[in-house]
């Protein structure tokens, strides 16, 4: 099956070619493709798992709603320049 994640090509070969990557992002919302990729991808282990855990620990537990709204507005303004 062809994957719309053009950077990795077809799912099976994309997973193999991405062996040096810890994560593969698949963001188009096609649940069939996301399941196919998730089924083909191995679970994180070793150093990759430790890096992922460290990254998760860096995520703030609480979100400041005012700061979030300000950052969202700034992003919208920046993206409007490309519309």
JSON list of N, CA and C in Angstrom, two decimals:
[
{"chain": "A", "resi": 1, "resn": "UNK", "atom": "N", "xyz": [0.86, -1.19, 0.00]},
{"chain": "A", "resi": 1, "resn": "UNK", "atom": "CA", "xyz": [0.00, 0.00, 0.00]},
{"chain": "A", "resi": 1, "resn": "UNK", "atom": "C", "xyz": [0.89, 1.23, 0.00]},
{"chain": "A", "resi": 2, "resn": "UNK", "atom": "N", "xyz": [0.50, 2.20, -0.75]},
{"chain": "A", "resi": 2, "resn": "UNK", "atom": "CA", "xyz": [1.27, 3.44, -0.81]},
{"chain": "A", "resi": 2, "resn": "UNK", "atom": "C", "xyz": [0.89, 4.33, 0.36]},
{"chain": "A", "resi": 3, "resn": "UNK", "atom": "N", "xyz": [1.88, 4.93, 0.95]},
{"chain": "A", "resi": 3, "resn": "UNK", "atom": "CA", "xyz": [1.67, 5.83, 2.07]},
{"chain": "A", "resi": 3, "resn": "UNK", "atom": "C", "xyz": [1.65, 7.26, 1.57]},
{"chain": "A", "resi": 4, "resn": "UNK", "atom": "N", "xyz": [0.78, 8.07, 2.12]},
{"chain": "A", "resi": 4, "resn": "UNK", "atom": "CA", "xyz": [0.78, 9.47, 1.73]},
{"chain": "A", "resi": 4, "resn": "UNK", "atom": "C", "xyz": [1.89, 10.24, 2.43]},
{"chain": "A", "resi": 5, "resn": "UNK", "atom": "N", "xyz": [2.59, 9.59, 3.33]},
{"chain": "A", "resi": 5, "resn": "UNK", "atom": "CA", "xyz": [3.75, 10.20, 3.97]},
{"chain": "A", "resi": 5, "resn": "UNK", "atom": "C", "xyz": [4.90, 10.10, 2.97]},
{"chain": "A", "resi": 6, "resn": "UNK", "atom": "N", "xyz": [4.93, 11.02, 2.03]},
{"chain": "A", "resi": 6, "resn": "UNK", "atom": "CA", "xyz": [5.83, 10.96, 0.88]},
{"chain": "A", "resi": 6, "resn": "UNK", "atom": "C", "xyz": [7.30, 10.83, 1.28]},
{"chain": "A", "resi": 7, "resn": "UNK", "atom": "N", "xyz": [7.66, 11.37, 2.43]},
{"chain": "A", "resi": 7, "resn": "UNK", "atom": "CA", "xyz": [9.06, 11.35, 2.82]},
{"chain": "A", "resi": 7, "resn": "UNK", "atom": "C", "xyz": [9.57, 9.94, 3.09]},
{"chain": "A", "resi": 8, "resn": "UNK", "atom": "N", "xyz": [8.68, 9.02, 3.48]},
{"chain": "A", "resi": 8, "resn": "UNK", "atom": "CA", "xyz": [9.16, 7.68, 3.78]},
{"chain": "A", "resi": 8, "resn": "UNK", "atom": "C", "xyz": [8.77, 6.68, 2.71]},
{"chain": "A", "resi": 9, "resn": "UNK", "atom": "N", "xyz": [7.99, 7.06, 1.72]},
{"chain": "A", "resi": 9, "resn": "UNK", "atom": "CA", "xyz": [7.61, 6.14, 0.66]},
{"chain": "A", "resi": 9, "resn": "UNK", "atom": "C", "xyz": [6.56, 5.16, 1.14]},
{"chain": "A", "resi": 10, "resn": "UNK", "atom": "N", "xyz": [6.56, 3.95, 0.58]},
{"chain": "A", "resi": 10, "resn": "UNK", "atom": "CA", "xyz": [5.57, 2.97, 1.00]},
{"chain": "A", "resi": 10, "resn": "UNK", "atom": "C", "xyz": [5.83, 2.59, 2.44]},
{"chain": "A", "resi": 11, "resn": "UNK", "atom": "N", "xyz": [4.81, 2.14, 3.10]},
{"chain": "A", "resi": 11, "resn": "UNK", "atom": "CA", "xyz": [4.90, 1.89, 4.54]},
{"chain": "A", "resi": 11, "resn": "UNK", "atom": "C", "xyz": [6.01, 0.92, 4.90]},
{"chain": "A", "resi": 12, "resn": "UNK", "atom": "N", "xyz": [6.04, -0.24, 4.29]},
{"chain": "A", "resi": 12, "resn": "UNK", "atom": "CA", "xyz": [7.04, -1.26, 4.66]},
{"chain": "A", "resi": 12, "resn": "UNK", "atom": "C", "xyz": [8.45, -0.77, 4.39]},
{"chain": "A", "resi": 13, "resn": "UNK", "atom": "N", "xyz": [8.71, -0.26, 3.19]},
{"chain": "A", "resi": 13, "resn": "UNK", "atom": "CA", "xyz": [10.06, 0.20, 2.89]},
{"chain": "A", "resi": 13, "resn": "UNK", "atom": "C", "xyz": [10.38, 1.46, 3.66]},
{"chain": "A", "resi": 14, "resn": "UNK", "atom": "N", "xyz": [9.38, 2.28, 3.93]},
{"chain": "A", "resi": 14, "resn": "UNK", "atom": "CA", "xyz": [9.61, 3.51, 4.70]},
{"chain": "A", "resi": 14, "resn": "UNK", "atom": "C", "xyz": [10.05, 3.20, 6.11]},
{"chain": "A", "resi": 15, "resn": "UNK", "atom": "N", "xyz": [9.43, 2.21, 6.73]},
{"chain": "A", "resi": 15, "resn": "UNK", "atom": "CA", "xyz": [9.82, 1.82, 8.09]},
{"chain": "A", "resi": 15, "resn": "UNK", "atom": "C", "xyz": [11.25, 1.32, 8.08]},
{"chain": "A", "resi": 16, "resn": "UNK", "atom": "N", "xyz": [11.59, 0.50, 7.09]},
{"chain": "A", "resi": 16, "resn": "UNK", "atom": "CA", "xyz": [12.96, -0.02, 7.01]},
{"chain": "A", "resi": 16, "resn": "UNK", "atom": "C", "xyz": [13.96, 1.10, 6.79]},
{"chain": "A", "resi": 17, "resn": "UNK", "atom": "N", "xyz": [13.66, 2.03, 5.89]},
{"chain": "A", "resi": 17, "resn": "UNK", "atom": "CA", "xyz": [14.59, 3.13, 5.61]},
{"chain": "A", "resi": 17, "resn": "UNK", "atom": "C", "xyz": [14.69, 4.09, 6.78]},
{"chain": "A", "resi": 18, "resn": "UNK", "atom": "N", "xyz": [13.68, 4.12, 7.62]},
{"chain": "A", "resi": 18, "resn": "UNK", "atom": "CA", "xyz": [13.67, 5.03, 8.76]},
{"chain": "A", "resi": 18, "resn": "UNK", "atom": "C", "xyz": [14.26, 4.40, 10.01]},
{"chain": "A", "resi": 19, "resn": "UNK", "atom": "N", "xyz": [15.00, 3.33, 9.86]},
{"chain": "A", "resi": 19, "resn": "UNK", "atom": "CA", "xyz": [15.52, 2.60, 11.00]},
{"chain": "A", "resi": 19, "resn": "UNK", "atom": "C", "xyz": [16.38, 3.47, 11.91]},
{"chain": "A", "resi": 20, "resn": "UNK", "atom": "N", "xyz": [17.01, 4.48, 11.36]},
{"chain": "A", "resi": 20, "resn": "UNK", "atom": "CA", "xyz": [17.86, 5.35, 12.18]},
{"chain": "A", "resi": 20, "resn": "UNK", "atom": "C", "xyz": [17.06, 6.43, 12.89]},
{"chain": "A", "resi": 21, "resn": "UNK", "atom": "N", "xyz": [15.77, 6.50, 12.64]},
{"chain": "A", "resi": 21, "resn": "UNK", "atom": "CA", "xyz": [14.90, 7.50, 13.28]},
{"chain": "A", "resi": 21, "resn": "UNK", "atom": "C", "xyz": [14.20, 6.89, 14.49]},
{"chain": "A", "resi": 22, "resn": "UNK", "atom": "N", "xyz": [14.02, 7.70, 15.53]},
{"chain": "A", "resi": 22, "resn": "UNK", "atom": "CA", "xyz": [13.28, 7.23, 16.70]},
{"chain": "A", "resi": 22, "resn": "UNK", "atom": "C", "xyz": [11.78, 7.22, 16.43]},
{"chain": "A", "resi": 23, "resn": "UNK", "atom": "N", "xyz": [11.29, 8.22, 15.72]},
{"chain": "A", "resi": 23, "resn": "UNK", "atom": "CA", "xyz": [9.85, 8.38, 15.50]},
{"chain": "A", "resi": 23, "resn": "UNK", "atom": "C", "xyz": [9.57, 8.72, 14.05]},
{"chain": "A", "resi": 24, "resn": "UNK", "atom": "N", "xyz": [8.40, 8.30, 13.60]},
{"chain": "A", "resi": 24, "resn": "UNK", "atom": "CA", "xyz": [7.91, 8.70, 12.29]},
{"chain": "A", "resi": 24, "resn": "UNK", "atom": "C", "xyz": [6.59, 9.42, 12.52]},
{"chain": "A", "resi": 25, "resn": "UNK", "atom": "N", "xyz": [6.49, 10.64, 12.02]},
{"chain": "A", "resi": 25, "resn": "UNK", "atom": "CA", "xyz": [5.25, 11.39, 12.15]},
{"chain": "A", "resi": 25, "resn": "UNK", "atom": "C", "xyz": [4.39, 11.13, 10.92]},
{"chain": "A", "resi": 26, "resn": "UNK", "atom": "N", "xyz": [3.14, 10.83, 11.16]},
{"chain": "A", "resi": 26, "resn": "UNK", "atom": "CA", "xyz": [2.18, 10.60, 10.07]},
{"chain": "A", "resi": 26, "resn": "UNK", "atom": "C", "xyz": [0.95, 11.39, 10.43]},
{"chain": "A", "resi": 27, "resn": "UNK", "atom": "N", "xyz": [0.76, 12.50, 9.77]},
{"chain": "A", "resi": 27, "resn": "UNK", "atom": "CA", "xyz": [-0.19, 13.49, 10.27]},
{"chain": "A", "resi": 27, "resn": "UNK", "atom": "C", "xyz": [-1.37, 13.79, 9.35]},
{"chain": "A", "resi": 28, "resn": "UNK", "atom": "N", "xyz": [-1.65, 12.99, 8.34]},
{"chain": "A", "resi": 28, "resn": "UNK", "atom": "CA", "xyz": [-2.73, 13.37, 7.43]},
{"chain": "A", "resi": 28, "resn": "UNK", "atom": "C", "xyz": [-4.10, 12.93, 7.90]},
{"chain": "A", "resi": 29, "resn": "UNK", "atom": "N", "xyz": [-4.18, 12.17, 8.97]},
{"chain": "A", "resi": 29, "resn": "UNK", "atom": "CA", "xyz": [-5.47, 11.77, 9.51]},
{"chain": "A", "resi": 29, "resn": "UNK", "atom": "C", "xyz": [-6.08, 10.54, 8.85]},
{"chain": "A", "resi": 30, "resn": "UNK", "atom": "N", "xyz": [-5.35, 9.89, 7.96]},
{"chain": "A", "resi": 30, "resn": "UNK", "atom": "CA", "xyz": [-5.85, 8.67, 7.32]},
{"chain": "A", "resi": 30, "resn": "UNK", "atom": "C", "xyz": [-5.61, 7.50, 8.28]},
{"chain": "A", "resi": 31, "resn": "UNK", "atom": "N", "xyz": [-6.69, 7.10, 8.98]},
{"chain": "A", "resi": 31, "resn": "UNK", "atom": "CA", "xyz": [-6.55, 6.10, 10.04]},
{"chain": "A", "resi": 31, "resn": "UNK", "atom": "C", "xyz": [-6.04, 4.77, 9.50]},
{"chain": "A", "resi": 32, "resn": "UNK", "atom": "N", "xyz": [-6.42, 4.38, 8.29]},
{"chain": "A", "resi": 32, "resn": "UNK", "atom": "CA", "xyz": [-5.93, 3.13, 7.72]},
{"chain": "A", "resi": 32, "resn": "UNK", "atom": "C", "xyz": [-4.42, 3.16, 7.58]},
{"chain": "A", "resi": 33, "resn": "UNK", "atom": "N", "xyz": [-3.89, 4.25, 7.05]},
{"chain": "A", "resi": 33, "resn": "UNK", "atom": "CA", "xyz": [-2.44, 4.38, 6.91]},
{"chain": "A", "resi": 33, "resn": "UNK", "atom": "C", "xyz": [-1.77, 4.44, 8.27]},
{"chain": "A", "resi": 34, "resn": "UNK", "atom": "N", "xyz": [-2.36, 5.15, 9.22]},
{"chain": "A", "resi": 34, "resn": "UNK", "atom": "CA", "xyz": [-1.74, 5.25, 10.54]},
{"chain": "A", "resi": 34, "resn": "UNK", "atom": "C", "xyz": [-1.66, 3.89, 11.22]},
{"chain": "A", "resi": 35, "resn": "UNK", "atom": "N", "xyz": [-2.71, 3.09, 11.06]},
{"chain": "A", "resi": 35, "resn": "UNK", "atom": "CA", "xyz": [-2.68, 1.75, 11.66]},
{"chain": "A", "resi": 35, "resn": "UNK", "atom": "C", "xyz": [-1.63, 0.87, 10.97]},
{"chain": "A", "resi": 36, "resn": "UNK", "atom": "N", "xyz": [-1.54, 0.98, 9.65]},
{"chain": "A", "resi": 36, "resn": "UNK", "atom": "CA", "xyz": [-0.56, 0.20, 8.90]},
{"chain": "A", "resi": 36, "resn": "UNK", "atom": "C", "xyz": [0.86, 0.54, 9.36]},
{"chain": "A", "resi": 37, "resn": "UNK", "atom": "N", "xyz": [1.12, 1.83, 9.52]},
{"chain": "A", "resi": 37, "resn": "UNK", "atom": "CA", "xyz": [2.45, 2.26, 9.96]},
{"chain": "A", "resi": 37, "resn": "UNK", "atom": "C", "xyz": [2.71, 1.81, 11.40]},
{"chain": "A", "resi": 38, "resn": "UNK", "atom": "N", "xyz": [1.72, 1.98, 12.27]},
{"chain": "A", "resi": 38, "resn": "UNK", "atom": "CA", "xyz": [1.88, 1.56, 13.66]},
{"chain": "A", "resi": 38, "resn": "UNK", "atom": "C", "xyz": [2.13, 0.06, 13.77]},
{"chain": "A", "resi": 39, "resn": "UNK", "atom": "N", "xyz": [1.44, -0.72, 12.95]},
{"chain": "A", "resi": 39, "resn": "UNK", "atom": "CA", "xyz": [1.64, -2.17, 12.97]},
{"chain": "A", "resi": 39, "resn": "UNK", "atom": "C", "xyz": [3.03, -2.56, 12.48]},
{"chain": "A", "resi": 40, "resn": "UNK", "atom": "N", "xyz": [3.57, -1.81, 11.52]},
{"chain": "A", "resi": 40, "resn": "UNK", "atom": "CA", "xyz": [4.87, -2.15, 10.94]},
{"chain": "A", "resi": 40, "resn": "UNK", "atom": "C", "xyz": [6.04, -1.64, 11.78]},
{"chain": "A", "resi": 41, "resn": "UNK", "atom": "N", "xyz": [5.81, -0.60, 12.58]},
{"chain": "A", "resi": 41, "resn": "UNK", "atom": "CA", "xyz": [6.90, 0.01, 13.33]},
{"chain": "A", "resi": 41, "resn": "UNK", "atom": "C", "xyz": [7.17, -0.77, 14.61]},
{"chain": "A", "resi": 42, "resn": "UNK", "atom": "N", "xyz": [8.44, -0.99, 14.91]},
{"chain": "A", "resi": 42, "resn": "UNK", "atom": "CA", "xyz": [8.77, -1.68, 16.17]},
{"chain": "A", "resi": 42, "resn": "UNK", "atom": "C", "xyz": [8.57, -0.74, 17.36]},
{"chain": "A", "resi": 43, "resn": "UNK", "atom": "N", "xyz": [8.39, -1.31, 18.52]},
{"chain": "A", "resi": 43, "resn": "UNK", "atom": "CA", "xyz": [8.29, -0.50, 19.75]},
{"chain": "A", "resi": 43, "resn": "UNK", "atom": "C", "xyz": [9.64, 0.13, 20.05]},
{"chain": "A", "resi": 44, "resn": "UNK", "atom": "N", "xyz": [9.62, 1.30, 20.64]},
{"chain": "A", "resi": 44, "resn": "UNK", "atom": "CA", "xyz": [10.87, 1.93, 21.05]},
{"chain": "A", "resi": 44, "resn": "UNK", "atom": "C", "xyz": [11.52, 1.12, 22.15]},
{"chain": "A", "resi": 45, "resn": "UNK", "atom": "N", "xyz": [12.83, 1.02, 22.10]},
{"chain": "A", "resi": 45, "resn": "UNK", "atom": "CA", "xyz": [13.57, 0.31, 23.14]},
{"chain": "A", "resi": 45, "resn": "UNK", "atom": "C", "xyz": [14.95, 0.94, 23.26]},
{"chain": "A", "resi": 46, "resn": "UNK", "atom": "N", "xyz": [15.65, 0.57, 24.28]},
{"chain": "A", "resi": 46, "resn": "UNK", "atom": "CA", "xyz": [17.03, 1.05, 24.46]},
{"chain": "A", "resi": 46, "resn": "UNK", "atom": "C", "xyz": [17.13, 2.55, 24.52]},
{"chain": "A", "resi": 47, "resn": "UNK", "atom": "N", "xyz": [18.15, 3.09, 23.83]},
{"chain": "A", "resi": 47, "resn": "UNK", "atom": "CA", "xyz": [18.40, 4.53, 23.84]},
{"chain": "A", "resi": 47, "resn": "UNK", "atom": "C", "xyz": [17.23, 5.32, 23.28]},
{"chain": "A", "resi": 48, "resn": "UNK", "atom": "N", "xyz": [16.57, 4.79, 22.25]},
{"chain": "A", "resi": 48, "resn": "UNK", "atom": "CA", "xyz": [15.42, 5.49, 21.67]},
{"chain": "A", "resi": 48, "resn": "UNK", "atom": "C", "xyz": [14.31, 5.65, 22.70]},
{"chain": "A", "resi": 49, "resn": "UNK", "atom": "N", "xyz": [14.04, 4.61, 23.48]},
{"chain": "A", "resi": 49, "resn": "UNK", "atom": "CA", "xyz": [13.01, 4.69, 24.52]},
{"chain": "A", "resi": 49, "resn": "UNK", "atom": "C", "xyz": [13.42, 5.70, 25.60]},
{"chain": "A", "resi": 50, "resn": "UNK", "atom": "N", "xyz": [14.71, 5.70, 25.95]},
{"chain": "A", "resi": 50, "resn": "UNK", "atom": "CA", "xyz": [15.17, 6.66, 26.96]},
{"chain": "A", "resi": 50, "resn": "UNK", "atom": "C", "xyz": [15.03, 8.10, 26.46]},
{"chain": "A", "resi": 51, "resn": "UNK", "atom": "N", "xyz": [15.34, 8.34, 25.18]},
{"chain": "A", "resi": 51, "resn": "UNK", "atom": "CA", "xyz": [15.18, 9.69, 24.62]},
{"chain": "A", "resi": 51, "resn": "UNK", "atom": "C", "xyz": [13.71, 10.09, 24.62]},
{"chain": "A", "resi": 52, "resn": "UNK", "atom": "N", "xyz": [12.82, 9.18, 24.25]},
{"chain": "A", "resi": 52, "resn": "UNK", "atom": "CA", "xyz": [11.39, 9.49, 24.24]},
{"chain": "A", "resi": 52, "resn": "UNK", "atom": "C", "xyz": [10.88, 9.80, 25.64]},
{"chain": "A", "resi": 53, "resn": "UNK", "atom": "N", "xyz": [11.32, 9.03, 26.62]},
{"chain": "A", "resi": 53, "resn": "UNK", "atom": "CA", "xyz": [10.91, 9.28, 28.00]},
{"chain": "A", "resi": 53, "resn": "UNK", "atom": "C", "xyz": [11.41, 10.64, 28.49]},
{"chain": "A", "resi": 54, "resn": "UNK", "atom": "N", "xyz": [12.64, 10.99, 28.13]},
{"chain": "A", "resi": 54, "resn": "UNK", "atom": "CA", "xyz": [13.19, 12.29, 28.52]},
{"chain": "A", "resi": 54, "resn": "UNK", "atom": "C", "xyz": [12.39, 13.42, 27.86]},
{"chain": "A", "resi": 55, "resn": "UNK", "atom": "N", "xyz": [12.01, 13.24, 26.61]},
{"chain": "A", "resi": 55, "resn": "UNK", "atom": "CA", "xyz": [11.21, 14.24, 25.91]},
{"chain": "A", "resi": 55, "resn": "UNK", "atom": "C", "xyz": [9.84, 14.39, 26.56]},
{"chain": "A", "resi": 56, "resn": "UNK", "atom": "N", "xyz": [9.23, 13.28, 26.92]},
{"chain": "A", "resi": 56, "resn": "UNK", "atom": "CA", "xyz": [7.92, 13.34, 27.58]},
{"chain": "A", "resi": 56, "resn": "UNK", "atom": "C", "xyz": [8.01, 14.06, 28.92]},
{"chain": "A", "resi": 57, "resn": "UNK", "atom": "N", "xyz": [9.10, 13.86, 29.64]},
{"chain": "A", "resi": 57, "resn": "UNK", "atom": "CA", "xyz": [9.26, 14.54, 30.93]},
{"chain": "A", "resi": 57, "resn": "UNK", "atom": "C", "xyz": [9.40, 16.06, 30.75]},
{"chain": "A", "resi": 58, "resn": "UNK", "atom": "N", "xyz": [9.84, 16.50, 29.58]},
{"chain": "A", "resi": 58, "resn": "UNK", "atom": "CA", "xyz": [10.02, 17.94, 29.35]},
{"chain": "A", "resi": 58, "resn": "UNK", "atom": "C", "xyz": [8.71, 18.65, 29.01]},
{"chain": "A", "resi": 59, "resn": "UNK", "atom": "N", "xyz": [7.64, 17.90, 28.80]},
{"chain": "A", "resi": 59, "resn": "UNK", "atom": "CA", "xyz": [6.34, 18.50, 28.46]},
{"chain": "A", "resi": 59, "resn": "UNK", "atom": "C", "xyz": [5.72, 19.03, 29.75]},
{"chain": "A", "resi": 60, "resn": "UNK", "atom": "N", "xyz": [5.31, 20.30, 29.74]},
{"chain": "A", "resi": 60, "resn": "UNK", "atom": "CA", "xyz": [4.70, 20.86, 30.95]},
{"chain": "A", "resi": 60, "resn": "UNK", "atom": "C", "xyz": [3.43, 20.09, 31.33]},
{"chain": "A", "resi": 61, "resn": "UNK", "atom": "N", "xyz": [3.26, 19.89, 32.61]},
{"chain": "A", "resi": 61, "resn": "UNK", "atom": "CA", "xyz": [2.07, 19.18, 33.10]},
{"chain": "A", "resi": 61, "resn": "UNK", "atom": "C", "xyz": [0.85, 20.07, 32.95]},
{"chain": "A", "resi": 62, "resn": "UNK", "atom": "N", "xyz": [0.99, 21.33, 33.31]},
{"chain": "A", "resi": 62, "resn": "UNK", "atom": "CA", "xyz": [-0.13, 22.26, 33.21]},
{"chain": "A", "resi": 62, "resn": "UNK", "atom": "C", "xyz": [0.12, 23.24, 32.06]},
{"chain": "A", "resi": 63, "resn": "UNK", "atom": "N", "xyz": [-0.92, 23.59, 31.37]},
{"chain": "A", "resi": 63, "resn": "UNK", "atom": "CA", "xyz": [-0.82, 24.54, 30.27]},
{"chain": "A", "resi": 63, "resn": "UNK", "atom": "C", "xyz": [-1.41, 25.86, 30.74]},
{"chain": "A", "resi": 64, "resn": "UNK", "atom": "N", "xyz": [-0.68, 26.93, 30.52]},
{"chain": "A", "resi": 64, "resn": "UNK", "atom": "CA", "xyz": [-1.17, 28.27, 30.85]},
{"chain": "A", "resi": 64, "resn": "UNK", "atom": "C", "xyz": [-2.09, 28.70, 29.72]},
{"chain": "A", "resi": 65, "resn": "UNK", "atom": "N", "xyz": [-3.40, 28.80, 29.95]},
{"chain": "A", "resi": 65, "resn": "UNK", "atom": "CA", "xyz": [-4.34, 29.10, 28.86]},
{"chain": "A", "resi": 65, "resn": "UNK", "atom": "C", "xyz": [-4.10, 30.45, 28.22]},
{"chain": "A", "resi": 66, "resn": "UNK", "atom": "N", "xyz": [-3.64, 31.44, 28.97]},
{"chain": "A", "resi": 66, "resn": "UNK", "atom": "CA", "xyz": [-3.38, 32.76, 28.39]},
{"chain": "A", "resi": 66, "resn": "UNK", "atom": "C", "xyz": [-2.17, 32.69, 27.47]},
{"chain": "A", "resi": 67, "resn": "UNK", "atom": "N", "xyz": [-1.09, 32.05, 27.94]},
{"chain": "A", "resi": 67, "resn": "UNK", "atom": "CA", "xyz": [0.10, 31.90, 27.10]},
{"chain": "A", "resi": 67, "resn": "UNK", "atom": "C", "xyz": [-0.22, 31.07, 25.86]},
{"chain": "A", "resi": 68, "resn": "UNK", "atom": "N", "xyz": [-1.04, 30.04, 26.02]},
{"chain": "A", "resi": 68, "resn": "UNK", "atom": "CA", "xyz": [-1.41, 29.21, 24.88]},
{"chain": "A", "resi": 68, "resn": "UNK", "atom": "C", "xyz": [-2.17, 30.04, 23.85]},
{"chain": "A", "resi": 69, "resn": "UNK", "atom": "N", "xyz": [-3.12, 30.85, 24.30]},
{"chain": "A", "resi": 69, "resn": "UNK", "atom": "CA", "xyz": [-3.91, 31.68, 23.38]},
{"chain": "A", "resi": 69, "resn": "UNK", "atom": "C", "xyz": [-3.01, 32.69, 22.66]},
{"chain": "A", "resi": 70, "resn": "UNK", "atom": "N", "xyz": [-2.05, 33.27, 23.40]},
{"chain": "A", "resi": 70, "resn": "UNK", "atom": "CA", "xyz": [-1.12, 34.22, 22.79]},
{"chain": "A", "resi": 70, "resn": "UNK", "atom": "C", "xyz": [-0.25, 33.54, 21.73]},
{"chain": "A", "resi": 71, "resn": "UNK", "atom": "N", "xyz": [0.25, 32.35, 22.05]},
{"chain": "A", "resi": 71, "resn": "UNK", "atom": "CA", "xyz": [1.08, 31.62, 21.09]},
{"chain": "A", "resi": 71, "resn": "UNK", "atom": "C", "xyz": [0.27, 31.19, 19.88]},
{"chain": "A", "resi": 72, "resn": "UNK", "atom": "N", "xyz": [-0.97, 30.78, 20.09]},
{"chain": "A", "resi": 72, "resn": "UNK", "atom": "CA", "xyz": [-1.83, 30.40, 18.96]},
{"chain": "A", "resi": 72, "resn": "UNK", "atom": "C", "xyz": [-2.10, 31.60, 18.06]},
{"chain": "A", "resi": 73, "resn": "UNK", "atom": "N", "xyz": [-2.35, 32.76, 18.66]},
{"chain": "A", "resi": 73, "resn": "UNK", "atom": "CA", "xyz": [-2.59, 33.97, 17.87]},
{"chain": "A", "resi": 73, "resn": "UNK", "atom": "C", "xyz": [-1.34, 34.35, 17.08]},
{"chain": "A", "resi": 74, "resn": "UNK", "atom": "N", "xyz": [-0.18, 34.22, 17.69]},
{"chain": "A", "resi": 74, "resn": "UNK", "atom": "CA", "xyz": [1.08, 34.53, 16.99]},
{"chain": "A", "resi": 74, "resn": "UNK", "atom": "C", "xyz": [1.29, 33.58, 15.82]},
{"chain": "A", "resi": 75, "resn": "UNK", "atom": "N", "xyz": [0.99, 32.30, 16.04]},
{"chain": "A", "resi": 75, "resn": "UNK", "atom": "CA", "xyz": [1.12, 31.33, 14.96]},
{"chain": "A", "resi": 75, "resn": "UNK", "atom": "C", "xyz": [0.14, 31.62, 13.83]},
{"chain": "A", "resi": 76, "resn": "UNK", "atom": "N", "xyz": [-1.10, 31.95, 14.17]},
{"chain": "A", "resi": 76, "resn": "UNK", "atom": "CA", "xyz": [-2.08, 32.30, 13.15]},
{"chain": "A", "resi": 76, "resn": "UNK", "atom": "C", "xyz": [-1.62, 33.50, 12.33]},
{"chain": "A", "resi": 77, "resn": "UNK", "atom": "N", "xyz": [-1.06, 34.50, 13.01]},
{"chain": "A", "resi": 77, "resn": "UNK", "atom": "CA", "xyz": [-0.58, 35.69, 12.31]},
{"chain": "A", "resi": 77, "resn": "UNK", "atom": "C", "xyz": [0.58, 35.35, 11.39]},
{"chain": "A", "resi": 78, "resn": "UNK", "atom": "N", "xyz": [1.48, 34.50, 11.86]},
{"chain": "A", "resi": 78, "resn": "UNK", "atom": "CA", "xyz": [2.63, 34.11, 11.04]},
{"chain": "A", "resi": 78, "resn": "UNK", "atom": "C", "xyz": [2.17, 33.32, 9.82]},
{"chain": "A", "resi": 79, "resn": "UNK", "atom": "N", "xyz": [1.21, 32.41, 10.02]},
{"chain": "A", "resi": 79, "resn": "UNK", "atom": "CA", "xyz": [0.72, 31.60, 8.90]},
{"chain": "A", "resi": 79, "resn": "UNK", "atom": "C", "xyz": [-0.10, 32.42, 7.92]},
{"chain": "A", "resi": 80, "resn": "UNK", "atom": "N", "xyz": [-0.75, 33.48, 8.38]},
{"chain": "A", "resi": 80, "resn": "UNK", "atom": "CA", "xyz": [-1.55, 34.32, 7.50]},
{"chain": "A", "resi": 80, "resn": "UNK", "atom": "C", "xyz": [-0.68, 34.97, 6.42]},
{"chain": "A", "resi": 81, "resn": "UNK", "atom": "N", "xyz": [0.58, 35.16, 6.73]},
{"chain": "A", "resi": 81, "resn": "UNK", "atom": "CA", "xyz": [1.49, 35.76, 5.74]},
{"chain": "A", "resi": 81, "resn": "UNK", "atom": "C", "xyz": [1.68, 34.85, 4.54]},
{"chain": "A", "resi": 82, "resn": "UNK", "atom": "N", "xyz": [1.43, 33.55, 4.71]},
{"chain": "A", "resi": 82, "resn": "UNK", "atom": "CA", "xyz": [1.62, 32.60, 3.62]},
{"chain": "A", "resi": 82, "resn": "UNK", "atom": "C", "xyz": [0.32, 32.26, 2.90]},
{"chain": "A", "resi": 83, "resn": "UNK", "atom": "N", "xyz": [-0.78, 32.80, 3.35]},
{"chain": "A", "resi": 83, "resn": "UNK", "atom": "CA", "xyz": [-2.10, 32.47, 2.76]},
{"chain": "A", "resi": 83, "resn": "UNK", "atom": "C", "xyz": [-2.33, 33.21, 1.47]}
]
